[in-house]
Short mmCIF file of C-alpha atoms and ligand atoms in Angstrom, two decimals:
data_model
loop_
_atom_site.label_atom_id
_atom_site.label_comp_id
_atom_site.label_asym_id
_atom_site.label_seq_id
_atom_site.Cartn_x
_atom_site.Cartn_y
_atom_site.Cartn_z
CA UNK U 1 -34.85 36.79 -16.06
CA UNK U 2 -32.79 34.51 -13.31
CA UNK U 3 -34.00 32.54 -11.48
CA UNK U 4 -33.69 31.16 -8.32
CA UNK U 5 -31.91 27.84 -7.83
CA UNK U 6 -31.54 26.16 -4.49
CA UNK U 7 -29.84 22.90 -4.62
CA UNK U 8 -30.76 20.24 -1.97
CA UNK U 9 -28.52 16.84 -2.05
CA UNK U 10 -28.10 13.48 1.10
CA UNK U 11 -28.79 10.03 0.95
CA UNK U 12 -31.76 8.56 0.76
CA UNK U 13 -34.35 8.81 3.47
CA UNK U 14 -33.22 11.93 4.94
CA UNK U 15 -36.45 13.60 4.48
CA UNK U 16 -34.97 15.54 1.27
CA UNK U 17 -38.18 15.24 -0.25
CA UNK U 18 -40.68 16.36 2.06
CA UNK U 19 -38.26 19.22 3.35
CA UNK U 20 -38.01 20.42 -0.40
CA UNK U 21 -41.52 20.25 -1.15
CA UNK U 22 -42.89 22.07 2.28
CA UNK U 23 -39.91 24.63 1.37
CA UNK U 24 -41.15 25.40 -2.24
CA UNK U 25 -44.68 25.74 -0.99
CA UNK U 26 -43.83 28.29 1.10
CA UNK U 27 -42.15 29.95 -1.56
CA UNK U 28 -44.19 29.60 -4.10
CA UNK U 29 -41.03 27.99 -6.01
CA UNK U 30 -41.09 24.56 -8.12
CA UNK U 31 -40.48 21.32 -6.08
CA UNK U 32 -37.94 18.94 -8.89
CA UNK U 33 -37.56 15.92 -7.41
CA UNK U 34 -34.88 14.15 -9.42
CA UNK U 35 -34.68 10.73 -7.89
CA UNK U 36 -37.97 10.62 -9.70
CA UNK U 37 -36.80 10.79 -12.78
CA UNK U 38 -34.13 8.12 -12.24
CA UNK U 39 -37.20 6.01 -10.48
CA UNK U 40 -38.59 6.58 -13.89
CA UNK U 41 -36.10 5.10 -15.75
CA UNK U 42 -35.74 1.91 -13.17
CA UNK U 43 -39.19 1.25 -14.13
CA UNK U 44 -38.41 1.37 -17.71
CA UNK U 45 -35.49 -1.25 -17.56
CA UNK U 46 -37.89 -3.51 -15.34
CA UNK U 47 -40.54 -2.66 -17.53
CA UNK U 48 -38.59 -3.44 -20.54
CA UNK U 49 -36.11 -6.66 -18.95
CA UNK U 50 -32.99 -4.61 -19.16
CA UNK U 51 -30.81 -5.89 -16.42
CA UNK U 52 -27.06 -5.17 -17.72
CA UNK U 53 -26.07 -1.68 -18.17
CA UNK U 54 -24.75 -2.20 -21.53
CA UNK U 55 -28.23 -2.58 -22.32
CA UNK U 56 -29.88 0.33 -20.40
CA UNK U 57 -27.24 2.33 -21.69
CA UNK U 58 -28.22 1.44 -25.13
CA UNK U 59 -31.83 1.84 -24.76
CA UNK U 60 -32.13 4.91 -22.21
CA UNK U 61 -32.84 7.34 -24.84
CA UNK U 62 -36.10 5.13 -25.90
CA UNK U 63 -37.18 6.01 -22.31
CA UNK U 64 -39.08 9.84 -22.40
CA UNK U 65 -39.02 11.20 -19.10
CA UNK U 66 -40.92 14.57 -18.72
CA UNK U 67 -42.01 16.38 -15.93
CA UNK U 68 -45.43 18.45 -15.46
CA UNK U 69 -46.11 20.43 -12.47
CA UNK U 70 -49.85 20.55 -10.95
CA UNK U 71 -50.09 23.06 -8.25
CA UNK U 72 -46.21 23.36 -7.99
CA UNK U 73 -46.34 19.44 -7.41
CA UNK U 74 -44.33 17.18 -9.55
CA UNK U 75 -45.67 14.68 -11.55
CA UNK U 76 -43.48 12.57 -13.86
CA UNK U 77 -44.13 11.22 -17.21
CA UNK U 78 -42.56 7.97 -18.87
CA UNK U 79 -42.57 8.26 -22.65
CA UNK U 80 -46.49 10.52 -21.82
CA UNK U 81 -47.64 7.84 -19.13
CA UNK U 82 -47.79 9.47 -15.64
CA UNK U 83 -46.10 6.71 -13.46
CA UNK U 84 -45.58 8.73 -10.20
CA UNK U 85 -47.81 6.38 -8.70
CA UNK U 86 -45.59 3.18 -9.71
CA UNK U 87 -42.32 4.48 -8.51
CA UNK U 88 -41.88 3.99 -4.83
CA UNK U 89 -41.68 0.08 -4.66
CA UNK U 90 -38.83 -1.33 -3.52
CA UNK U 91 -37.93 -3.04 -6.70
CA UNK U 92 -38.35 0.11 -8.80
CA UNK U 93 -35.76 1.55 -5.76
CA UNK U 94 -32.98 -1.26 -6.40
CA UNK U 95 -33.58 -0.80 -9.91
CA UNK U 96 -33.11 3.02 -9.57
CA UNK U 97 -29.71 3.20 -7.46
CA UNK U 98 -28.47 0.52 -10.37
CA UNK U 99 -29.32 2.88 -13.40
CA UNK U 100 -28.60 5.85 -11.83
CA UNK U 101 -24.93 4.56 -12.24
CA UNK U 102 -24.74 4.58 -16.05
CA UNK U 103 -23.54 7.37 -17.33
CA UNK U 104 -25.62 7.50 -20.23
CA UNK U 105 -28.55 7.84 -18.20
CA UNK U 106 -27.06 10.59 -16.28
CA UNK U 107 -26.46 12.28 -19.35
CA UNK U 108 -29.63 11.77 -20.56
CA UNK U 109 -31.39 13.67 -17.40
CA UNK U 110 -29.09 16.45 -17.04
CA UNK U 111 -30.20 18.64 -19.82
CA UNK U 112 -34.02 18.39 -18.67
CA UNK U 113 -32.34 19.02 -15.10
CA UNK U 114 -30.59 22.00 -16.41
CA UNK U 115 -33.73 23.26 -18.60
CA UNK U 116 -35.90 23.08 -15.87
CA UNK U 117 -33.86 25.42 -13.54
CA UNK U 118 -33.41 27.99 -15.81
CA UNK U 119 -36.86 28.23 -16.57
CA UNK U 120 -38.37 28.47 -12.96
CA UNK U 121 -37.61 29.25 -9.66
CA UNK U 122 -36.63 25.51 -8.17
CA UNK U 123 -35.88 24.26 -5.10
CA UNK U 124 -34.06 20.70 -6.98
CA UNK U 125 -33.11 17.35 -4.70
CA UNK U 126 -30.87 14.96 -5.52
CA UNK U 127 -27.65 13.50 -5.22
CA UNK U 128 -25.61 15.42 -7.50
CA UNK U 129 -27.29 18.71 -7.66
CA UNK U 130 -24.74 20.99 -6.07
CA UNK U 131 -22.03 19.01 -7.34
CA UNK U 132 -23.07 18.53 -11.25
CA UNK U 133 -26.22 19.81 -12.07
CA UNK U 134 -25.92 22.95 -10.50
CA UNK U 135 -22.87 23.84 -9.91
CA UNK U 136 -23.35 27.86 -9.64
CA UNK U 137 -26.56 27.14 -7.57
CA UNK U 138 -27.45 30.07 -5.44
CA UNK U 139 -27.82 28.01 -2.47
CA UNK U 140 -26.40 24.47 -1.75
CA UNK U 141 -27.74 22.78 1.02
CA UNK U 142 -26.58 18.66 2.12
CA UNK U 143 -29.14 17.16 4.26
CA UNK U 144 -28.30 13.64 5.80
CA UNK U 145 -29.24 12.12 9.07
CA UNK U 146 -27.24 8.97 10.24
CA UNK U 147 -28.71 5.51 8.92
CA UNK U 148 -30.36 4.41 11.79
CA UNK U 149 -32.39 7.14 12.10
CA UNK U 150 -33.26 7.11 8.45
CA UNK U 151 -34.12 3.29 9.21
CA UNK U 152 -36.47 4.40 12.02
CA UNK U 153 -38.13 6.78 10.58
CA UNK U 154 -38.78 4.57 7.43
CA UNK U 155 -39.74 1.56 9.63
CA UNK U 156 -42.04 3.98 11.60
CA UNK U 157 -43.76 5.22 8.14
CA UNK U 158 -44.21 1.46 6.57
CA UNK U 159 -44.69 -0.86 9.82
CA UNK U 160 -48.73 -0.33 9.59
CA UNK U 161 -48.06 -2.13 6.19
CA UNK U 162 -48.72 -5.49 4.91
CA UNK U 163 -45.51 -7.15 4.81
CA UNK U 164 -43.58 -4.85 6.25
CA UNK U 165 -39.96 -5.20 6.66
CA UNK U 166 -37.95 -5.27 9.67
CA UNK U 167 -35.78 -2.95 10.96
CA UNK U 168 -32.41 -4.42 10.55
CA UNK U 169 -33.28 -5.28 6.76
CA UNK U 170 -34.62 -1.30 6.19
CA UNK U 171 -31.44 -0.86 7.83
CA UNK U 172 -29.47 -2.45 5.39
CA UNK U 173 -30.91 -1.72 2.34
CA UNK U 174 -30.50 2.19 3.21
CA UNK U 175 -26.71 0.93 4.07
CA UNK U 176 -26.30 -0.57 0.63
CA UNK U 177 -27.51 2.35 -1.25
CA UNK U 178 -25.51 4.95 0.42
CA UNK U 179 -22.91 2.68 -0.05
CA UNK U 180 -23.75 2.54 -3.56
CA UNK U 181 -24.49 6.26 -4.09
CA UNK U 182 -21.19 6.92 -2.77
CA UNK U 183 -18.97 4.59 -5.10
CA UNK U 184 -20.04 4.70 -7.87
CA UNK U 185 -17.74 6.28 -10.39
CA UNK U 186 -19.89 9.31 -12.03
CA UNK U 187 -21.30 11.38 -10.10
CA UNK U 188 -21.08 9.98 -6.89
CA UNK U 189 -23.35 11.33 -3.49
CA UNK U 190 -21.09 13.99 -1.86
CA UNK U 191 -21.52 17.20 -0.42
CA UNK U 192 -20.41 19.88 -2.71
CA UNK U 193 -17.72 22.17 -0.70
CA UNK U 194 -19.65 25.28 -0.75
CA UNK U 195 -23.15 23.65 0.60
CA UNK U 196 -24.12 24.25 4.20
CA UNK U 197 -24.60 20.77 6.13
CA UNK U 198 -27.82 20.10 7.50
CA UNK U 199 -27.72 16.70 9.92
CA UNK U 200 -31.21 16.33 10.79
CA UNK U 201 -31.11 12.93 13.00
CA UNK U 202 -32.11 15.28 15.90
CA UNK U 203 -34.21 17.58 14.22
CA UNK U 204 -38.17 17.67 13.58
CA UNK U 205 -39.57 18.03 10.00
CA UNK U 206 -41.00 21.88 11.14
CA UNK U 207 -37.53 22.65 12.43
CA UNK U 208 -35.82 21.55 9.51
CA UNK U 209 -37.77 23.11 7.03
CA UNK U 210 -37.77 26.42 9.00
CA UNK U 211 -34.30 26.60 9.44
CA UNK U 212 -33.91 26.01 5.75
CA UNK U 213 -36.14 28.39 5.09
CA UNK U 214 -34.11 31.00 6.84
CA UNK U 215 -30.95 30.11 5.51
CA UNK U 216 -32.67 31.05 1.62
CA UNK U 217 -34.64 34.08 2.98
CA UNK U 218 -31.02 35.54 4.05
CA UNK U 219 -29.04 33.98 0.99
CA UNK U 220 -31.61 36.31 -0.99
CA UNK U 221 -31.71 39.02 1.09
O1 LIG D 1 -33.91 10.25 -3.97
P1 LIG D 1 -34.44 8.87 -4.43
O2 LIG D 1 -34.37 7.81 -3.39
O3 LIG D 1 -35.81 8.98 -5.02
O4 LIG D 1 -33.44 8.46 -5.62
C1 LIG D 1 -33.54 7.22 -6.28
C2 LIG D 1 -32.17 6.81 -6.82
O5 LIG D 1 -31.76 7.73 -7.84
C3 LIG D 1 -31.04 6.84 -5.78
O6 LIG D 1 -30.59 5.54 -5.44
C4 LIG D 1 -29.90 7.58 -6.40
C5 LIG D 1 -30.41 8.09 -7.70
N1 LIG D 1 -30.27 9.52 -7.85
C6 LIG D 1 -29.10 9.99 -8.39
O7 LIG D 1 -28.20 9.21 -8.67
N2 LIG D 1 -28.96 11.32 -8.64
C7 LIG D 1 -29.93 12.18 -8.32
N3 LIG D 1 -29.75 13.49 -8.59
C8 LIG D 1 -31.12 11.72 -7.73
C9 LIG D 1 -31.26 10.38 -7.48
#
């Protein structure tokens, strides 16, 4: 049977997430977030002191990632230990952005990414997901906001928070990963030329996820 494949890719803090998730619940579709799964592996170099990427290159494939689903929400699995809970520090995010540039961990994901969508109807975020993963995706949406509303929003969601970083530094950090994201040489962020562009800075979450919404119901019409 085929299945549905919508492919949702932007920089981090755009709301990629949250849009996917609300979008699969409403259509009863699998939420794959992959940024998880390279979260996953971030934890496993800090985990496991690999700093270099010679040497997370040479130990990725020690580091299981599997997903499991409960309710149509992702939980993800480092060699049978759920660490979903673990993977939202900011160290684990550094760490992330820096694996996510070795291309043996890419190549290490992408089969499991592959897998997954042809086994379920998916609605699958990332960075890469229109361009690499799913090239002949049914639907190709790029969501992105501009960085100082990504900052905002982030500094609006952590500034109840115990230590709490300021503005400018959010700002920054989001700077330096997009920057990173963008550069690096295998599969870099981009929008893939056949994905409709989403900018959300002026947007609220219901809005977003409606119009996105529409745009599949009339893709599948
Ligand atoms: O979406 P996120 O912030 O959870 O992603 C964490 C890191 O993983 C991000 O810096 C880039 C990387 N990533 C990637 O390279 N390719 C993907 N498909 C998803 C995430």
């Amino acid at each position: 049977m085929k299945t549905v494949n919508i492919a949702i890719d932007g920089p981090g803090g755009a709301g990629k997430s949250s849009i996917s998730k609300a979008v699969a619940a409403e259509l009863g579709y699998i939420h794959v977030d992959t940024g998880a799964m390279y979260r996953a592996i971030g934890l496993y170099a800090l985990r496991n002191h690999c700093s270099e990427p010679e040497q997370i290159a040479e130990h990725v494939k020690e580091a299981d990632i599997s997903l499991k689903f409960i309710g149509g929400v992702q939980r993800v699995l480092l060699c049978g230990e759920d660490v979903t809970d673990y993977i939202r520090s900011p160290e684990v995010t550094m760490t992330a952005s820096k694996v996510s540039a070795v291309p043996e961990v890419r190549a290490h994901l992408l089969d499991l990414q592959k897998k997954i969508a042809a086994e379920n109807n998916i609605i699958m975020d990332g960075r890469d997901i229109g361009t690499v993963v799913l090239p002949h995706a049914d639907l190709k949406i790029f969501l992105t906001a501009s960085p100082e509303e990504r900052a905002s929003r982030r500094y609006l969601e952590l500034r109840e928070k115990p230590d709490c970083p300021d503005y400018d530094q959010i700002l920054k950090e989001i700077q330096k990963r997009d920057y990173d994201d963008m550069h690096r040489d295998i599969a870099p962020l981009c929008q893939a030329e056949d994905a409709v562009l989403v900018d959300t800075s002026e947007m609220g979450f219901h809005e977003v996820t409606e119009f996105i919404l529409d745009l599949i119901r009339k893709k599948l019409e």
